[in-house]
Coordinates of C-alpha atoms (C1' of nucleotides) and ligand atoms in Angstrom, one line a residue:
Chain A
M1 CA -14.4 -20.7 -15.8
T2 CA -17.2 -18.2 -14.9
A3 CA -18.5 -15.2 -15.8
Q4 CA -16.8 -12.6 -13.3
R5 CA -13.5 -14.6 -14.0
R6 CA -13.3 -14.3 -17.6
V7 CA -14.8 -10.5 -17.0
V8 CA -11.7 -10.0 -14.9
A9 CA -9.3 -11.3 -17.5
E10 CA -11.1 -9.0 -20.2
V11 CA -10.4 -6.2 -18.2
L12 CA -6.5 -7.5 -18.1
D13 CA -6.3 -7.3 -21.2
G14 CA -3.7 -4.9 -23.9
D15 CA -0.6 -3.6 -23.5
H16 CA 0.7 -1.3 -20.9
V17 CA -1.9 -1.9 -18.9
H18 CA -1.5 -1.6 -15.0
L19 CA -4.6 -1.2 -13.6
T20 CA -5.2 -1.1 -9.7
A21 CA -8.0 -3.8 -8.0
D22 CA -10.0 -0.5 -7.7
E23 CA -10.1 -0.2 -11.4
V24 CA -10.0 -3.6 -12.1
H25 CA -13.6 -4.0 -10.6
A26 CA -14.7 -0.1 -11.8
R27 CA -14.2 -1.7 -15.7
A28 CA -15.4 -5.1 -14.4
V29 CA -18.9 -4.0 -12.6
A30 CA -19.5 -1.8 -16.2
K31 CA -19.5 -5.9 -18.1
L32 CA -21.3 -7.4 -15.0
P33 CA -23.0 -5.5 -12.5
E34 CA -22.9 -7.5 -9.4
I35 CA -19.6 -8.2 -9.6
S36 CA -18.1 -8.2 -5.7
R37 CA -14.8 -6.7 -4.9
A38 CA -13.9 -9.7 -3.3
T39 CA -14.2 -11.3 -6.7
V40 CA -11.9 -9.5 -8.2
Y41 CA -8.9 -9.9 -5.2
N42 CA -9.8 -13.6 -5.3
T43 CA -9.4 -13.8 -8.9
L44 CA -6.7 -11.4 -9.0
G45 CA -4.9 -13.6 -6.2
E46 CA -5.1 -16.9 -8.3
L47 CA -3.9 -15.4 -11.3
V48 CA -1.0 -14.0 -9.5
S49 CA -0.4 -17.4 -8.1
L50 CA -1.1 -18.8 -11.4
G51 CA 1.8 -16.9 -13.0
E52 CA -0.6 -15.3 -15.6
V53 CA -0.4 -11.8 -13.6
L54 CA 2.4 -9.9 -12.0
E55 CA 1.9 -7.5 -9.0
V56 CA 3.7 -4.0 -9.6
A57 CA 4.2 -1.4 -6.7
T58 CA 5.2 1.9 -8.7
D59 CA 3.1 4.1 -7.0
K60 CA 3.1 3.8 -2.9
R61 CA -0.6 3.6 -2.5
A62 CA -2.3 0.2 -4.3
K63 CA -0.6 -2.5 -6.5
R64 CA -1.2 -2.7 -9.7
Y65 CA -2.1 -6.2 -11.2
D66 CA 0.1 -6.2 -14.6
P67 CA -0.9 -8.9 -17.5
N68 CA 2.8 -8.8 -19.1
A69 CA 4.0 -11.5 -17.0
H70 CA 5.4 -14.0 -19.5
R71 CA 7.7 -11.6 -20.9
P72 CA 10.4 -9.6 -18.7
H73 CA 10.2 -5.7 -18.7
H74 CA 10.6 -2.8 -16.2
H75 CA 8.4 0.2 -15.8
L76 CA 8.9 3.8 -17.2
V77 CA 6.1 6.0 -13.9
C78 CA 4.6 9.2 -15.0
A79 CA 5.8 11.2 -11.6
Q80 CA 2.9 14.1 -12.6
C81 CA -0.1 11.8 -13.8
G82 CA 1.0 8.5 -12.8
A83 CA 1.0 7.0 -16.8
I84 CA 2.9 3.5 -16.8
K85 CA 4.6 2.2 -19.6
D86 CA 6.7 -1.1 -19.9
V87 CA 10.3 -1.0 -20.8
H88 CA 13.0 -3.2 -21.9
P89 CA 16.8 -1.6 -20.8
T90 CA 19.6 -3.1 -22.2
G91 CA 22.1 -4.7 -19.9
N92 CA 21.4 -6.9 -16.9
P93 CA 21.6 -4.7 -13.4
L94 CA 22.1 -7.8 -11.4
S95 CA 26.1 -7.4 -13.1
D96 CA 26.2 -4.1 -11.5
L97 CA 26.4 -5.4 -8.1
P98 CA 29.1 -6.7 -7.0
T99 CA 29.9 -9.3 -4.2
S100 CA 31.1 -6.6 -1.9
E101 CA 27.3 -5.1 -2.2
R102 CA 25.5 -7.9 -1.6
F103 CA 26.3 -8.7 2.4
G104 CA 25.9 -12.1 2.0
Y105 CA 22.2 -12.2 0.2
T106 CA 21.6 -14.5 -2.6
V107 CA 20.4 -11.7 -5.1
S108 CA 17.7 -13.4 -7.9
D109 CA 15.6 -10.1 -9.3
V110 CA 16.2 -6.7 -9.8
E111 CA 12.8 -4.3 -10.9
V112 CA 13.7 -1.3 -12.0
T113 CA 11.3 1.6 -12.1
Y114 CA 12.2 4.6 -14.2
R115 CA 10.4 8.1 -13.3
G116 CA 10.2 11.1 -15.1
L117 CA 7.2 12.8 -17.2
C118 CA 5.1 12.1 -19.8
P119 CA 4.7 14.4 -23.4
D120 CA 1.6 15.6 -22.1
C121 CA 2.7 16.3 -19.0
T122 CA 6.1 18.0 -20.3
A123 CA 3.8 19.7 -22.4
A124 CA 1.3 21.0 -19.9
Chain B
M1 CA 13.1 21.3 17.7
T2 CA 10.7 19.8 20.0
A3 CA 10.9 16.9 22.1
Q4 CA 8.6 15.2 19.6
R5 CA 11.1 15.7 16.9
R6 CA 13.8 15.3 18.5
V7 CA 12.2 11.9 19.2
V8 CA 11.8 11.1 15.7
A9 CA 15.0 11.9 14.6
E10 CA 17.0 9.9 17.2
V11 CA 14.7 7.1 15.9
L12 CA 15.7 7.3 12.6
D13 CA 19.3 7.4 13.0
G14 CA 21.8 5.3 11.5
D15 CA 23.0 2.5 8.5
H16 CA 20.5 0.8 6.2
V17 CA 17.8 2.0 9.1
H18 CA 14.2 1.6 6.6
L19 CA 12.0 1.9 9.3
T20 CA 7.6 2.3 8.8
A21 CA 5.4 5.0 10.4
D22 CA 4.7 3.0 12.7
E23 CA 7.6 1.2 13.5
V24 CA 8.7 4.8 14.1
H25 CA 6.1 5.2 16.4
A26 CA 6.8 2.8 18.7
R27 CA 10.2 2.9 18.9
A28 CA 9.2 6.7 19.6
V29 CA 6.6 5.7 22.4
A30 CA 9.4 4.1 23.8
K31 CA 11.1 7.0 24.5
L32 CA 8.5 9.6 24.8
P33 CA 5.5 8.1 26.1
E34 CA 2.5 10.4 24.9
I35 CA 3.9 11.3 21.4
S36 CA 1.3 10.3 19.1
R37 CA 0.7 9.0 15.6
A38 CA -0.5 12.4 13.7
T39 CA 2.8 14.0 15.3
V40 CA 5.0 10.8 14.0
Y41 CA 3.2 11.0 10.7
N42 CA 3.5 14.7 10.2
T43 CA 7.8 14.9 11.4
L44 CA 7.9 12.7 8.4
G45 CA 6.1 14.0 6.2
E46 CA 8.0 17.9 7.2
L47 CA 11.5 15.6 7.3
V48 CA 10.5 14.5 3.7
S49 CA 9.9 17.7 2.2
L50 CA 13.3 19.2 4.0
G51 CA 15.3 16.4 2.0
E52 CA 16.4 14.8 5.2
V53 CA 14.5 12.1 4.7
L54 CA 13.4 9.1 1.9
E55 CA 9.9 7.1 1.4
V56 CA 11.0 4.7 -0.4
A57 CA 8.8 1.7 -1.4
T58 CA 10.3 -1.8 -1.1
D59 CA 7.4 -3.6 -0.6
K60 CA 3.8 -3.3 -1.2
R61 CA 2.5 -2.4 2.3
A62 CA 3.9 0.2 4.1
K63 CA 6.6 3.7 3.3
R64 CA 9.5 3.2 4.8
Y65 CA 11.7 5.8 5.9
D66 CA 14.9 6.2 5.1
P67 CA 17.7 9.1 6.7
N68 CA 19.9 8.2 4.3
A69 CA 19.4 11.0 1.7
H70 CA 22.9 12.9 1.6
R71 CA 24.4 9.8 -0.9
P72 CA 22.4 8.2 -3.6
H73 CA 21.5 4.7 -3.4
H74 CA 19.6 1.9 -4.1
H75 CA 18.1 -1.4 -2.2
L76 CA 18.7 -5.0 -1.3
V77 CA 15.6 -6.3 -0.1
C78 CA 15.2 -9.7 1.4
A79 CA 12.3 -11.3 -0.1
Q80 CA 11.7 -13.9 3.2
C81 CA 11.9 -11.7 6.2
G82 CA 12.0 -8.2 4.6
A83 CA 15.2 -6.7 5.7
I84 CA 17.3 -4.1 3.4
K85 CA 20.3 -2.7 2.6
D86 CA 21.9 0.0 1.2
V87 CA 23.8 -0.9 -1.9
H88 CA 25.4 1.0 -4.5
P89 CA 25.8 -0.7 -8.2
T90 CA 28.0 0.6 -10.7
G91 CA 27.4 2.1 -14.1
N92 CA 24.2 4.4 -14.8
P93 CA 21.0 2.1 -15.4
L94 CA 19.6 5.1 -17.2
S95 CA 22.2 4.9 -19.5
D96 CA 20.4 1.7 -20.1
L97 CA 17.4 2.8 -21.1
P98 CA 17.4 3.6 -25.2
T99 CA 15.5 6.2 -26.6
S100 CA 13.1 4.1 -28.7
E101 CA 11.7 2.7 -24.8
R102 CA 11.4 6.2 -23.8
F103 CA 7.8 7.0 -25.2
G104 CA 8.5 10.8 -25.2
Y105 CA 9.1 10.8 -21.5
T106 CA 11.7 12.9 -20.1
V107 CA 13.5 10.0 -17.8
S108 CA 15.2 12.3 -14.8
D109 CA 15.1 9.0 -12.1
V110 CA 16.0 5.4 -11.3
E111 CA 15.1 3.0 -8.8
V112 CA 16.6 0.1 -8.4
T113 CA 15.7 -3.3 -5.9
Y114 CA 17.5 -6.1 -5.4
R115 CA 15.6 -8.9 -3.9
G116 CA 17.4 -11.8 -3.0
L117 CA 17.8 -13.8 0.2
C118 CA 19.9 -12.9 3.5
P119 CA 22.4 -15.1 4.9
D120 CA 20.0 -15.8 7.8
C121 CA 17.0 -16.9 5.8
T122 CA 19.4 -18.9 3.2
A123 CA 20.6 -20.6 6.2
A124 CA 17.5 -21.0 7.4
Chain C
dA1 C1' -36.4 -34.6 -14.2
dG2 C1' -35.2 -33.9 -8.6
dC3 C1' -31.2 -34.3 -5.1
dC4 C1' -26.9 -33.2 -3.7
dG5 C1' -22.4 -31.7 -3.1
dA6 C1' -18.2 -28.7 -4.5
dC7 C1' -17.0 -24.8 -5.4
dA8 C1' -17.0 -19.8 -6.1
dC9 C1' -19.5 -15.7 -5.4
dT10 C1' -21.9 -12.1 -2.1
dG11 C1' -21.7 -8.5 1.3
dG12 C1' -19.9 -6.6 4.9
dA13 C1' -17.3 -6.6 9.1
dC14 C1' -13.1 -5.7 10.5
dA15 C1' -7.2 -4.3 9.9
dT16 C1' -3.9 -2.1 8.6
dT17 C1' -2.4 2.3 6.6
dG18 C1' -2.7 6.6 6.2
dT19 C1' -4.9 11.5 6.3
dC20 C1' -7.2 15.7 8.5
dC21 C1' -9.4 18.6 11.6
dA22 C1' -10.8 21.0 15.2
dA23 C1' -9.5 21.8 20.1
dG24 C1' -5.6 21.4 23.9
dT25 C1' -1.0 23.1 25.2
dC26 C1' 3.6 25.0 25.4
dG27 C1' 7.2 27.7 24.5
dC28 C1' 9.0 32.1 23.2
dA29 C1' 8.4 37.2 23.1
dT30 C1' 7.0 41.1 25.3
Chain D
dA1 C1' 2.6 37.4 33.5
dT2 C1' 0.7 37.6 29.5
dG3 C1' -0.6 36.5 25.2
dC4 C1' 0.1 35.1 20.3
dG5 C1' 1.6 31.8 17.1
dA6 C1' 2.5 27.3 16.4
dC7 C1' 2.5 22.5 17.7
dT8 C1' -0.1 18.3 19.5
dT9 C1' -3.2 15.0 20.6
dG10 C1' -7.1 12.4 20.1
dG11 C1' -10.5 10.9 17.4
dA12 C1' -13.1 10.6 12.9
dC13 C1' -12.4 9.3 8.5
dA14 C1' -10.6 7.8 4.1
dA15 C1' -7.7 4.2 1.2
dT16 C1' -6.9 -0.7 0.3
dG17 C1' -6.8 -5.3 1.3
dT18 C1' -8.5 -9.4 4.1
dC19 C1' -11.1 -12.5 5.7
dC20 C1' -15.9 -15.0 6.4
dA21 C1' -20.2 -16.9 6.8
dG22 C1' -24.3 -17.7 4.1
dT23 C1' -26.1 -18.0 -0.7
dG24 C1' -26.0 -18.9 -5.2
dT25 C1' -24.6 -22.4 -9.3
dC26 C1' -23.5 -26.0 -12.0
dG27 C1' -22.1 -30.9 -12.9
dG28 C1' -22.7 -35.3 -11.9
dC29 C1' -25.8 -38.8 -10.1
dT30 C1' -30.0 -41.5 -9.3
Ligands
MN1 MN1 4.3 -3.7 -16.4
MN2 MN1 18.2 3.5 2.0
ZN3 ZN1 2.2 12.4 -17.1
ZN4 ZN1 15.9 -12.5 5.2

DNA sequence: AGCCGACACTGGACATTGTCCAAGTCGCAT
DNA sequence: ATGCGACTTGGACAATGTCCAGTGTCGGCT
């Protein structure tokens, strides 16, 4: 556990946290000015390999890093400002995919992304 | 309708087609050798604006372009080789998201991505 | 304490994907 | 044929991510 890794872990602490690598780097630099981009990428990659952090692709730009890896969940994304919330829908979408729609695949996982407008963007 | 746009439209014809912009460009060049990347991007952008083609983000690399824009559907992706199928699950995942899990958002859309192994990758 | 080796970190080069722009080209109406 | 406007082109640039060689750090050994 180096100072750099500790800072990355600190930046990723909290609920509904879904930062891009560059956002992690910017916040890490605020705490440890000379931390490099490469170290942030390396540390994020290690955390993902360890299963401590998830990569999520809620937008078509950068990957986002999600420290909420221990409880399965899905995402609710504001189409306007990008704000992301963790959500826990009821039911199991896997059971909604009939065998005839599986094309012989062995289906093991499902990601659900809800899109809409957050309260701020709805008001504006 | 120019020769360039016709070629892009031809490349995007078919079922279960989900090509990246570079793949579209490569196939377009095979039919019209001097078509430029910029024109492919421009044409794809116009088709998306017209609602004729969808952008899908099934992987965390490039956007993919999907000519199946007229019937709502979701995607089944092979985690190994990336093969993508269009699927039509039963039920409506929107109804699985209770008000208490909406954080005040106005939810209007949901994307579902199933992941697993295709028949070829299951065998291998 | 001083040395050594393993590992981590750094800065920068490079790759991929996508956007933007100035200039050239093309097709169509006149 | 001419002129105009739209389209296309090639390249510069931006954003994201990967890779590598060199440097730094730290614990363990003598
Ligand atoms: Mn999350
Ligand atoms: Mn599709
Ligand atoms: Zn918003
Ligand atoms: Zn496969």
